[in-house]
Amino acid sequence: MSGKMAIKSLLFLVQILLLVLPSYAGFYDKGTEVINLTPKTFNKEVAQTNYTTIVEFYAEWCGHCKNLRPQYVKAAQNLNGIAKVAAVRCDDKANEPLCSKYQVKGYPTLKIFRPNPKTPGKPMMENYQGERKAKSIVDTVLGRIANRVKRLRAIDLDSWFQETDLPYVLLFTNKAATPPMYKTLAIDFASTANFGIIKNSEKVAVEKYKVSKYPTLIVFHFDNGEWIKEQYGGSQKKEALYEFVGRFAMPVEGPDAGKVPMHASKLIHEEL
Ligand SMILES: *[C@@H]1O[C@H](CO)[C@@H](O)[C@H](O)[C@H]1NC(C)=O
């Protein structure tokens, strides 16, 4: 073989390897939104959270798991920031305790976990029996998100504003149902802000707060001895809303969990 040919076949080999390699990077690699769980991380990611999580128990050799993979990756993309999509690889010895604890008998097994308000740290669990398609997974998970958003009428507002000294987040909507993304936002700020939703048909409130489009989000926060109204004008993307509410209240979950807000509002005021 000439030197030139040897180099050519070497390059060819490298090309083949590059084509093949990604499948060795793991079933759900870092490029996806799917969280890979281990016995070490399971509790923190699934049990110690108020988010809803779907967990797939799978084995890498399993054909149905391979078929589900692109749909599951897509579901994780669509639920990003709204609910968690996770996976446990059961043909990895280290994960066996988890797979036996949850009595996984076939692959893939999908289970939905969500917080039980009566038993913190011990979530409710349900088997997902729906279609193994992204849309059906997404719709089912969205329907299992805890709702901490208070539905209000105009006449309820005055008493609602008396409930706590924490910031109030109020969404004016023209939709019948509370958007799942808004429910998750309320979970992000559980115990640090009050969340309410009010319909466009509540004319007295709409006029009082001069709301002219839907959705409109308003935060009321206490600063320098008075309540200040801040109307949100940004995009309806979860990260943007999270960042905005995070200026007035400390998130307890999500990427900025524990971050002290720019307007520390009442907390500081009370110390003065
Ligand atoms: C979950 O919600 C409960 C009740 O509001 C709260 O006490 C707890 O801190 C929350 N947990 C997390 C991880 O945010």
PDB file of C-alpha atoms and ligand atoms in Angstrom:
ATOM      1  CA  MET A   1       0.000   0.000   0.000  1.00  0.00           C
ATOM      2  CA  SER A   2       1.420   3.423  -0.914  1.00  0.00           C
ATOM      3  CA  GLY A   3       1.719   6.049   1.790  1.00  0.00           C
ATOM      4  CA  LYS A   4      -0.974   8.134   0.088  1.00  0.00           C
ATOM      5  CA  MET A   5      -3.390   5.212   0.030  1.00  0.00           C
ATOM      6  CA  ALA A   6      -2.676   4.413   3.657  1.00  0.00           C
ATOM      7  CA  ILE A   7      -3.550   7.957   4.639  1.00  0.00           C
ATOM      8  CA  LYS A   8      -6.688   7.809   2.514  1.00  0.00           C
ATOM      9  CA  SER A   9      -7.915   4.625   4.181  1.00  0.00           C
ATOM     10  CA  LEU A  10      -7.029   6.034   7.565  1.00  0.00           C
ATOM     11  CA  LEU A  11      -9.131   9.123   6.852  1.00  0.00           C
ATOM     12  CA  PHE A  12     -11.949   6.854   5.717  1.00  0.00           C
ATOM     13  CA  LEU A  13     -11.732   4.927   8.957  1.00  0.00           C
ATOM     14  CA  VAL A  14     -11.850   8.171  10.965  1.00  0.00           C
ATOM     15  CA  GLN A  15     -14.939   9.268   9.015  1.00  0.00           C
ATOM     16  CA  ILE A  16     -16.677   5.992   9.762  1.00  0.00           C
ATOM     17  CA  LEU A  17     -15.779   6.276  13.418  1.00  0.00           C
ATOM     18  CA  LEU A  18     -17.177   9.800  13.570  1.00  0.00           C
ATOM     19  CA  LEU A  19     -20.442   8.564  12.080  1.00  0.00           C
ATOM     20  CA  VAL A  20     -20.673   5.723  14.553  1.00  0.00           C
ATOM     21  CA  LEU A  21     -19.413   7.494  17.664  1.00  0.00           C
ATOM     22  CA  PRO A  22     -22.482   9.544  18.619  1.00  0.00           C
ATOM     23  CA  SER A  23     -24.411   6.359  19.402  1.00  0.00           C
ATOM     24  CA  TYR A  24     -21.749   5.549  21.995  1.00  0.00           C
ATOM     25  CA  ALA A  25     -22.230   8.911  23.681  1.00  0.00           C
ATOM     26  CA  GLY A  26     -25.173   7.461  25.601  1.00  0.00           C
ATOM     27  CA  PHE A  27     -28.850   6.891  24.975  1.00  0.00           C
ATOM     28  CA  TYR A  28     -29.845  10.369  26.150  1.00  0.00           C
ATOM     29  CA  ASP A  29     -26.718  12.451  25.886  1.00  0.00           C
ATOM     30  CA  LYS A  30     -26.069  15.989  27.059  1.00  0.00           C
ATOM     31  CA  GLY A  31     -27.462  17.484  23.863  1.00  0.00           C
ATOM     32  CA  THR A  32     -30.997  16.508  24.936  1.00  0.00           C
ATOM     33  CA  GLU A  33     -33.253  17.874  27.668  1.00  0.00           C
ATOM     34  CA  VAL A  34     -33.681  14.395  29.167  1.00  0.00           C
ATOM     35  CA  ILE A  35     -32.202  14.119  32.685  1.00  0.00           C
ATOM     36  CA  ASN A  36     -30.238  10.910  33.281  1.00  0.00           C
ATOM     37  CA  LEU A  37     -31.039   9.711  36.793  1.00  0.00           C
ATOM     38  CA  THR A  38     -28.982   7.579  39.161  1.00  0.00           C
ATOM     39  CA  PRO A  39     -29.792   6.286  42.653  1.00  0.00           C
ATOM     40  CA  LYS A  40     -27.800   9.269  43.919  1.00  0.00           C
ATOM     41  CA  THR A  41     -29.749  11.944  42.055  1.00  0.00           C
ATOM     42  CA  PHE A  42     -33.225  10.386  41.947  1.00  0.00           C
ATOM     43  CA  ASN A  43     -34.389  11.677  45.288  1.00  0.00           C
ATOM     44  CA  LYS A  44     -33.322  15.264  44.717  1.00  0.00           C
ATOM     45  CA  GLU A  45     -34.537  15.431  41.120  1.00  0.00           C
ATOM     46  CA  VAL A  46     -37.848  13.611  41.534  1.00  0.00           C
ATOM     47  CA  ALA A  47     -38.912  13.505  45.190  1.00  0.00           C
ATOM     48  CA  GLN A  48     -37.607  16.808  46.581  1.00  0.00           C
ATOM     49  CA  THR A  49     -39.313  18.998  44.021  1.00  0.00           C
ATOM     50  CA  ASN A  50     -42.745  20.419  43.425  1.00  0.00           C
ATOM     51  CA  TYR A  51     -42.399  19.920  39.691  1.00  0.00           C
ATOM     52  CA  THR A  52     -43.998  17.025  37.899  1.00  0.00           C
ATOM     53  CA  THR A  53     -41.553  14.494  36.436  1.00  0.00           C
ATOM     54  CA  ILE A  54     -41.964  11.693  33.936  1.00  0.00           C
ATOM     55  CA  VAL A  55     -39.373   8.945  34.269  1.00  0.00           C
ATOM     56  CA  GLU A  56     -38.573   6.354  31.645  1.00  0.00           C
ATOM     57  CA  PHE A  57     -36.988   3.119  32.846  1.00  0.00           C
ATOM     58  CA  TYR A  58     -35.184   1.647  29.859  1.00  0.00           C
ATOM     59  CA  ALA A  59     -32.456  -0.644  28.606  1.00  0.00           C
ATOM     60  CA  GLU A  60     -30.155   0.322  25.781  1.00  0.00           C
ATOM     61  CA  TRP A  61     -30.650  -2.962  23.913  1.00  0.00           C
ATOM     62  CA  CYS A  62     -34.455  -2.712  23.922  1.00  0.00           C
ATOM     63  CA  GLY A  63     -36.063  -2.045  20.538  1.00  0.00           C
ATOM     64  CA  HIS A  64     -39.179  -0.311  21.900  1.00  0.00           C
ATOM     65  CA  CYS A  65     -36.895   2.006  23.855  1.00  0.00           C
ATOM     66  CA  LYS A  66     -35.024   2.901  20.683  1.00  0.00           C
ATOM     67  CA  ASN A  67     -38.332   3.640  18.976  1.00  0.00           C
ATOM     68  CA  LEU A  68     -39.459   5.802  21.851  1.00  0.00           C
ATOM     69  CA  ARG A  69     -36.179   7.730  22.084  1.00  0.00           C
ATOM     70  CA  PRO A  70     -36.831  10.439  19.413  1.00  0.00           C
ATOM     71  CA  GLN A  71     -40.361  10.995  20.755  1.00  0.00           C
ATOM     72  CA  TYR A  72     -39.072  11.217  24.313  1.00  0.00           C
ATOM     73  CA  VAL A  73     -36.365  13.697  23.330  1.00  0.00           C
ATOM     74  CA  LYS A  74     -39.029  15.803  21.597  1.00  0.00           C
ATOM     75  CA  ALA A  75     -41.324  15.633  24.637  1.00  0.00           C
ATOM     76  CA  ALA A  76     -38.414  16.814  26.798  1.00  0.00           C
ATOM     77  CA  GLN A  77     -37.851  19.754  24.462  1.00  0.00           C
ATOM     78  CA  ASN A  78     -41.512  20.758  24.589  1.00  0.00           C
ATOM     79  CA  LEU A  79     -41.693  20.435  28.369  1.00  0.00           C
ATOM     80  CA  ASN A  80     -38.407  22.229  29.005  1.00  0.00           C
ATOM     81  CA  GLY A  81     -38.856  24.603  31.950  1.00  0.00           C
ATOM     82  CA  ILE A  82     -42.425  23.362  32.558  1.00  0.00           C
ATOM     83  CA  ALA A  83     -42.004  19.770  33.753  1.00  0.00           C
ATOM     84  CA  LYS A  84     -39.107  17.346  34.032  1.00  0.00           C
ATOM     85  CA  VAL A  85     -38.403  14.515  31.629  1.00  0.00           C
ATOM     86  CA  ALA A  86     -35.978  11.958  33.014  1.00  0.00           C
ATOM     87  CA  ALA A  87     -34.663   8.471  32.347  1.00  0.00           C
ATOM     88  CA  VAL A  88     -33.116   5.599  34.293  1.00  0.00           C
ATOM     89  CA  ARG A  89     -30.948   3.147  32.385  1.00  0.00           C
ATOM     90  CA  CYS A  90     -31.769  -0.212  33.940  1.00  0.00           C
ATOM     91  CA  ASP A  91     -29.125  -2.261  32.107  1.00  0.00           C
ATOM     92  CA  ASP A  92     -26.539  -0.297  34.079  1.00  0.00           C
ATOM     93  CA  LYS A  93     -25.799  -2.257  37.250  1.00  0.00           C
ATOM     94  CA  ALA A  94     -25.430   0.898  39.300  1.00  0.00           C
ATOM     95  CA  ASN A  95     -29.099   1.742  38.669  1.00  0.00           C
ATOM     96  CA  GLU A  96     -30.505  -1.666  39.602  1.00  0.00           C
ATOM     97  CA  PRO A  97     -31.697  -0.538  43.057  1.00  0.00           C
ATOM     98  CA  LEU A  98     -33.936   2.081  41.404  1.00  0.00           C
ATOM     99  CA  CYS A  99     -35.356  -0.263  38.800  1.00  0.00           C
ATOM    100  CA  SER A 100     -36.205  -2.897  41.393  1.00  0.00           C
ATOM    101  CA  LYS A 101     -37.588  -0.334  43.854  1.00  0.00           C
ATOM    102  CA  TYR A 102     -40.070   0.781  41.195  1.00  0.00           C
ATOM    103  CA  GLN A 103     -40.745  -2.831  40.161  1.00  0.00           C
ATOM    104  CA  VAL A 104     -39.818  -2.327  36.563  1.00  0.00           C
ATOM    105  CA  LYS A 105     -40.646  -5.517  34.703  1.00  0.00           C
ATOM    106  CA  GLY A 106     -40.481  -4.495  31.067  1.00  0.00           C
ATOM    107  CA  TYR A 107     -38.919  -1.780  28.974  1.00  0.00           C
ATOM    108  CA  PRO A 108     -39.690   0.942  28.512  1.00  0.00           C
ATOM    109  CA  THR A 109     -41.720   1.624  31.664  1.00  0.00           C
ATOM    110  CA  LEU A 110     -42.942   5.195  32.063  1.00  0.00           C
ATOM    111  CA  LYS A 111     -44.020   6.613  35.399  1.00  0.00           C
ATOM    112  CA  ILE A 112     -45.223  10.077  36.335  1.00  0.00           C
ATOM    113  CA  PHE A 113     -44.217  11.476  39.722  1.00  0.00           C
ATOM    114  CA  ARG A 114     -45.765  14.558  41.301  1.00  0.00           C
ATOM    115  CA  PRO A 115     -45.668  16.037  44.782  1.00  0.00           C
ATOM    116  CA  ASN A 116     -48.157  14.916  47.360  1.00  0.00           C
ATOM    117  CA  PRO A 117     -48.993  17.954  49.505  1.00  0.00           C
ATOM    118  CA  LYS A 118     -49.806  15.608  52.411  1.00  0.00           C
ATOM    119  CA  THR A 119     -46.482  13.733  52.314  1.00  0.00           C
ATOM    120  CA  PRO A 120     -43.635  16.077  51.340  1.00  0.00           C
ATOM    121  CA  GLY A 121     -40.666  14.196  49.886  1.00  0.00           C
ATOM    122  CA  LYS A 122     -42.869  11.195  49.036  1.00  0.00           C
ATOM    123  CA  PRO A 123     -44.380  11.924  45.641  1.00  0.00           C
ATOM    124  CA  MET A 124     -47.461  10.335  44.126  1.00  0.00           C
ATOM    125  CA  MET A 125     -46.670   7.915  41.342  1.00  0.00           C
ATOM    126  CA  GLU A 126     -48.699   6.753  38.395  1.00  0.00           C
ATOM    127  CA  ASN A 127     -47.934   4.507  35.427  1.00  0.00           C
ATOM    128  CA  TYR A 128     -48.071   6.213  32.078  1.00  0.00           C
ATOM    129  CA  GLN A 129     -50.123   3.957  29.815  1.00  0.00           C
ATOM    130  CA  GLY A 130     -50.747   6.380  26.964  1.00  0.00           C
ATOM    131  CA  GLU A 131     -49.385   6.411  23.464  1.00  0.00           C
ATOM    132  CA  ARG A 132     -45.604   6.472  23.181  1.00  0.00           C
ATOM    133  CA  LYS A 133     -45.718   9.665  21.158  1.00  0.00           C
ATOM    134  CA  ALA A 134     -44.322  13.065  22.124  1.00  0.00           C
ATOM    135  CA  LYS A 135     -47.696  14.827  21.976  1.00  0.00           C
ATOM    136  CA  SER A 136     -49.493  12.319  24.120  1.00  0.00           C
ATOM    137  CA  ILE A 137     -46.680  12.293  26.693  1.00  0.00           C
ATOM    138  CA  VAL A 138     -46.597  16.103  26.781  1.00  0.00           C
ATOM    139  CA  ASP A 139     -50.383  16.454  27.132  1.00  0.00           C
ATOM    140  CA  THR A 140     -50.546  13.907  29.944  1.00  0.00           C
ATOM    141  CA  VAL A 141     -47.670  15.482  31.884  1.00  0.00           C
ATOM    142  CA  LEU A 142     -49.106  19.000  31.470  1.00  0.00           C
ATOM    143  CA  GLY A 143     -52.325  17.734  33.002  1.00  0.00           C
ATOM    144  CA  ARG A 144     -50.455  16.550  36.122  1.00  0.00           C
ATOM    145  CA  ILE A 145     -48.785  19.838  37.091  1.00  0.00           C
ATOM    146  CA  ALA A 146     -49.731  21.032  40.563  1.00  0.00           C
ATOM    147  CA  ASN A 147     -51.893  24.145  40.525  1.00  0.00           C
ATOM    148  CA  ARG A 148     -50.945  26.820  43.058  1.00  0.00           C
ATOM    149  CA  VAL A 149     -52.577  29.585  41.074  1.00  0.00           C
ATOM    150  CA  LYS A 150     -55.651  31.157  42.632  1.00  0.00           C
ATOM    151  CA  ARG A 151     -58.533  31.814  40.263  1.00  0.00           C
ATOM    152  CA  LEU A 152     -59.921  35.239  41.125  1.00  0.00           C
ATOM    153  CA  ARG A 153     -62.874  37.431  40.330  1.00  0.00           C
ATOM    154  CA  ALA A 154     -62.726  41.204  40.527  1.00  0.00           C
ATOM    155  CA  ILE A 155     -64.533  41.161  43.883  1.00  0.00           C
ATOM    156  CA  ASP A 156     -61.915  38.785  45.340  1.00  0.00           C
ATOM    157  CA  LEU A 157     -58.939  41.037  44.645  1.00  0.00           C
ATOM    158  CA  ASP A 158     -59.062  43.248  47.741  1.00  0.00           C
ATOM    159  CA  SER A 159     -59.060  40.326  50.149  1.00  0.00           C
ATOM    160  CA  TRP A 160     -56.480  38.454  48.082  1.00  0.00           C
ATOM    161  CA  PHE A 161     -54.071  41.374  48.416  1.00  0.00           C
ATOM    162  CA  GLN A 162     -54.407  41.091  52.209  1.00  0.00           C
ATOM    163  CA  GLU A 163     -53.251  37.478  52.363  1.00  0.00           C
ATOM    164  CA  THR A 164     -49.508  37.991  52.779  1.00  0.00           C
ATOM    165  CA  ASP A 165     -46.842  40.682  52.407  1.00  0.00           C
ATOM    166  CA  LEU A 166     -45.149  38.740  49.622  1.00  0.00           C
ATOM    167  CA  PRO A 167     -45.268  40.015  46.047  1.00  0.00           C
ATOM    168  CA  TYR A 168     -48.475  39.315  44.095  1.00  0.00           C
ATOM    169  CA  VAL A 169     -48.289  38.017  40.552  1.00  0.00           C
ATOM    170  CA  LEU A 170     -51.528  38.418  38.620  1.00  0.00           C
ATOM    171  CA  LEU A 171     -52.196  37.106  35.132  1.00  0.00           C
ATOM    172  CA  PHE A 172     -55.038  38.565  33.094  1.00  0.00           C
ATOM    173  CA  THR A 173     -56.153  35.979  30.561  1.00  0.00           C
ATOM    174  CA  ASN A 174     -58.787  35.417  27.893  1.00  0.00           C
ATOM    175  CA  LYS A 175     -58.402  31.638  28.140  1.00  0.00           C
ATOM    176  CA  ALA A 176     -60.633  29.317  30.154  1.00  0.00           C
ATOM    177  CA  ALA A 177     -57.813  27.187  31.588  1.00  0.00           C
ATOM    178  CA  THR A 178     -54.726  28.212  33.557  1.00  0.00           C
ATOM    179  CA  PRO A 179     -51.694  27.828  31.246  1.00  0.00           C
ATOM    180  CA  PRO A 180     -49.430  24.972  32.477  1.00  0.00           C
ATOM    181  CA  MET A 181     -46.400  27.230  32.107  1.00  0.00           C
ATOM    182  CA  TYR A 182     -47.980  29.686  34.549  1.00  0.00           C
ATOM    183  CA  LYS A 183     -48.649  26.856  36.998  1.00  0.00           C
ATOM    184  CA  THR A 184     -44.956  25.974  36.878  1.00  0.00           C
ATOM    185  CA  LEU A 185     -44.016  29.598  37.425  1.00  0.00           C
ATOM    186  CA  ALA A 186     -46.096  29.509  40.607  1.00  0.00           C
ATOM    187  CA  ILE A 187     -44.180  26.366  41.653  1.00  0.00           C
ATOM    188  CA  ASP A 188     -40.861  28.135  41.005  1.00  0.00           C
ATOM    189  CA  PHE A 189     -41.897  30.808  43.513  1.00  0.00           C
ATOM    190  CA  ALA A 190     -43.833  28.579  45.921  1.00  0.00           C
ATOM    191  CA  SER A 191     -43.747  30.303  49.330  1.00  0.00           C
ATOM    192  CA  THR A 192     -42.110  33.508  48.022  1.00  0.00           C
ATOM    193  CA  ALA A 193     -44.904  35.016  45.901  1.00  0.00           C
ATOM    194  CA  ASN A 194     -48.679  34.769  45.528  1.00  0.00           C
ATOM    195  CA  PHE A 195     -50.028  33.785  42.116  1.00  0.00           C
ATOM    196  CA  GLY A 196     -53.460  34.617  40.782  1.00  0.00           C
ATOM    197  CA  ILE A 197     -55.285  34.483  37.481  1.00  0.00           C
ATOM    198  CA  ILE A 198     -58.252  36.544  36.382  1.00  0.00           C
ATOM    199  CA  LYS A 199     -60.378  36.483  33.234  1.00  0.00           C
ATOM    200  CA  ASN A 200     -60.900  39.294  30.760  1.00  0.00           C
ATOM    201  CA  SER A 201     -64.617  39.095  31.546  1.00  0.00           C
ATOM    202  CA  GLU A 202     -63.899  40.614  34.995  1.00  0.00           C
ATOM    203  CA  LYS A 203     -64.447  44.113  33.640  1.00  0.00           C
ATOM    204  CA  VAL A 204     -63.989  46.017  36.907  1.00  0.00           C
ATOM    205  CA  ALA A 205     -60.489  44.600  37.361  1.00  0.00           C
ATOM    206  CA  VAL A 206     -59.613  44.993  33.683  1.00  0.00           C
ATOM    207  CA  GLU A 207     -60.546  48.683  33.834  1.00  0.00           C
ATOM    208  CA  LYS A 208     -58.888  49.286  37.187  1.00  0.00           C
ATOM    209  CA  TYR A 209     -55.534  47.947  35.966  1.00  0.00           C
ATOM    210  CA  LYS A 210     -55.976  49.280  32.411  1.00  0.00           C
ATOM    211  CA  VAL A 211     -55.437  45.903  30.791  1.00  0.00           C
ATOM    212  CA  SER A 212     -55.885  46.048  27.037  1.00  0.00           C
ATOM    213  CA  LYS A 213     -54.308  42.801  25.772  1.00  0.00           C
ATOM    214  CA  TYR A 214     -54.083  39.156  26.848  1.00  0.00           C
ATOM    215  CA  PRO A 215     -52.192  37.697  28.467  1.00  0.00           C
ATOM    216  CA  THR A 216     -51.023  40.575  30.672  1.00  0.00           C
ATOM    217  CA  LEU A 217     -48.904  39.875  33.724  1.00  0.00           C
ATOM    218  CA  ILE A 218     -48.650  42.356  36.578  1.00  0.00           C
ATOM    219  CA  VAL A 219     -46.474  42.091  39.684  1.00  0.00           C
ATOM    220  CA  PHE A 220     -47.356  44.070  42.804  1.00  0.00           C
ATOM    221  CA  HIS A 221     -44.462  44.387  45.217  1.00  0.00           C
ATOM    222  CA  PHE A 222     -43.793  46.335  48.362  1.00  0.00           C
ATOM    223  CA  ASP A 223     -40.924  48.776  48.056  1.00  0.00           C
ATOM    224  CA  ASN A 224     -39.968  51.753  50.221  1.00  0.00           C
ATOM    225  CA  GLY A 225     -43.167  51.582  52.196  1.00  0.00           C
ATOM    226  CA  GLU A 226     -45.623  51.314  49.335  1.00  0.00           C
ATOM    227  CA  TRP A 227     -47.070  48.797  46.914  1.00  0.00           C
ATOM    228  CA  ILE A 228     -45.699  49.227  43.423  1.00  0.00           C
ATOM    229  CA  LYS A 229     -47.316  47.887  40.278  1.00  0.00           C
ATOM    230  CA  GLU A 230     -45.008  46.541  37.577  1.00  0.00           C
ATOM    231  CA  GLN A 231     -46.506  45.487  34.288  1.00  0.00           C
ATOM    232  CA  TYR A 232     -44.592  42.895  32.305  1.00  0.00           C
ATOM    233  CA  GLY A 233     -43.928  43.728  28.682  1.00  0.00           C
ATOM    234  CA  GLY A 234     -41.671  40.919  27.500  1.00  0.00           C
ATOM    235  CA  SER A 235     -42.149  37.639  25.679  1.00  0.00           C
ATOM    236  CA  GLN A 236     -44.357  34.832  26.955  1.00  0.00           C
ATOM    237  CA  LYS A 237     -41.363  32.483  27.142  1.00  0.00           C
ATOM    238  CA  LYS A 238     -40.912  30.725  30.462  1.00  0.00           C
ATOM    239  CA  GLU A 239     -37.313  31.912  31.035  1.00  0.00           C
ATOM    240  CA  ALA A 240     -38.294  35.535  30.442  1.00  0.00           C
ATOM    241  CA  LEU A 241     -41.247  35.403  32.839  1.00  0.00           C
ATOM    242  CA  TYR A 242     -39.112  33.588  35.423  1.00  0.00           C
ATOM    243  CA  GLU A 243     -36.458  36.280  35.179  1.00  0.00           C
ATOM    244  CA  PHE A 244     -39.066  39.039  35.550  1.00  0.00           C
ATOM    245  CA  VAL A 245     -40.793  37.604  38.618  1.00  0.00           C
ATOM    246  CA  GLY A 246     -37.305  36.846  39.998  1.00  0.00           C
ATOM    247  CA  ARG A 247     -36.651  40.585  40.228  1.00  0.00           C
ATOM    248  CA  PHE A 248     -39.254  40.792  42.997  1.00  0.00           C
ATOM    249  CA  ALA A 249     -39.306  37.347  44.623  1.00  0.00           C
ATOM    250  CA  MET A 250     -36.727  34.651  45.272  1.00  0.00           C
ATOM    251  CA  PRO A 251     -37.193  31.535  43.147  1.00  0.00           C
ATOM    252  CA  VAL A 252     -37.158  28.345  45.225  1.00  0.00           C
ATOM    253  CA  GLU A 253     -36.770  26.096  42.178  1.00  0.00           C
ATOM    254  CA  GLY A 254     -35.327  26.399  38.701  1.00  0.00           C
ATOM    255  CA  PRO A 255     -31.958  27.733  37.474  1.00  0.00           C
ATOM    256  CA  ASP A 256     -31.906  30.762  39.813  1.00  0.00           C
ATOM    257  CA  ALA A 257     -33.157  28.971  42.940  1.00  0.00           C
ATOM    258  CA  GLY A 258     -32.076  30.880  46.032  1.00  0.00           C
ATOM    259  CA  LYS A 259     -31.084  34.011  44.138  1.00  0.00           C
ATOM    260  CA  VAL A 260     -31.965  37.127  46.102  1.00  0.00           C
ATOM    261  CA  PRO A 261     -34.186  39.439  44.041  1.00  0.00           C
ATOM    262  CA  MET A 262     -33.065  42.872  42.922  1.00  0.00           C
ATOM    263  CA  HIS A 263     -36.069  44.397  44.717  1.00  0.00           C
ATOM    264  CA  ALA A 264     -35.887  42.516  47.996  1.00  0.00           C
ATOM    265  CA  SER A 265     -39.076  44.401  48.906  1.00  0.00           C
ATOM    266  CA  LYS A 266     -40.832  43.673  52.189  1.00  0.00           C
ATOM    267  CA  LEU A 267     -38.066  41.570  53.697  1.00  0.00           C
ATOM    268  CA  ILE A 268     -35.661  44.500  53.733  1.00  0.00           C
ATOM    269  CA  HIS A 269     -38.379  46.940  54.652  1.00  0.00           C
ATOM    270  CA  GLU A 270     -39.269  45.005  57.778  1.00  0.00           C
ATOM    271  CA  GLU A 271     -35.682  45.085  58.961  1.00  0.00           C
ATOM    272  CA  LEU A 272     -35.544  48.886  58.782  1.00  0.00           C
TER     273      LEU A 272
HETATM  274  C1  LIG B   1     -42.736  22.645  47.756  1.00  0.00           C
HETATM  275  O1  LIG B   1     -43.900  23.257  48.266  1.00  0.00           O
HETATM  276  C2  LIG B   1     -43.969  23.317  49.679  1.00  0.00           C
HETATM  277  C3  LIG B   1     -45.316  23.877  50.061  1.00  0.00           C
HETATM  278  O2  LIG B   1     -45.506  25.159  49.518  1.00  0.00           O
HETATM  279  C4  LIG B   1     -42.816  24.149  50.187  1.00  0.00           C
HETATM  280  O3  LIG B   1     -42.852  24.207  51.579  1.00  0.00           O
HETATM  281  C5  LIG B   1     -41.511  23.537  49.723  1.00  0.00           C
HETATM  282  O4  LIG B   1     -40.438  24.341  50.103  1.00  0.00           O
HETATM  283  C6  LIG B   1     -41.492  23.371  48.216  1.00  0.00           C
HETATM  284  N1  LIG B   1     -40.314  22.635  47.836  1.00  0.00           N
HETATM  285  C7  LIG B   1     -39.426  23.104  46.969  1.00  0.00           C
HETATM  286  C8  LIG B   1     -38.270  22.231  46.660  1.00  0.00           C
HETATM  287  O5  LIG B   1     -39.553  24.186  46.425  1.00  0.00           O
END
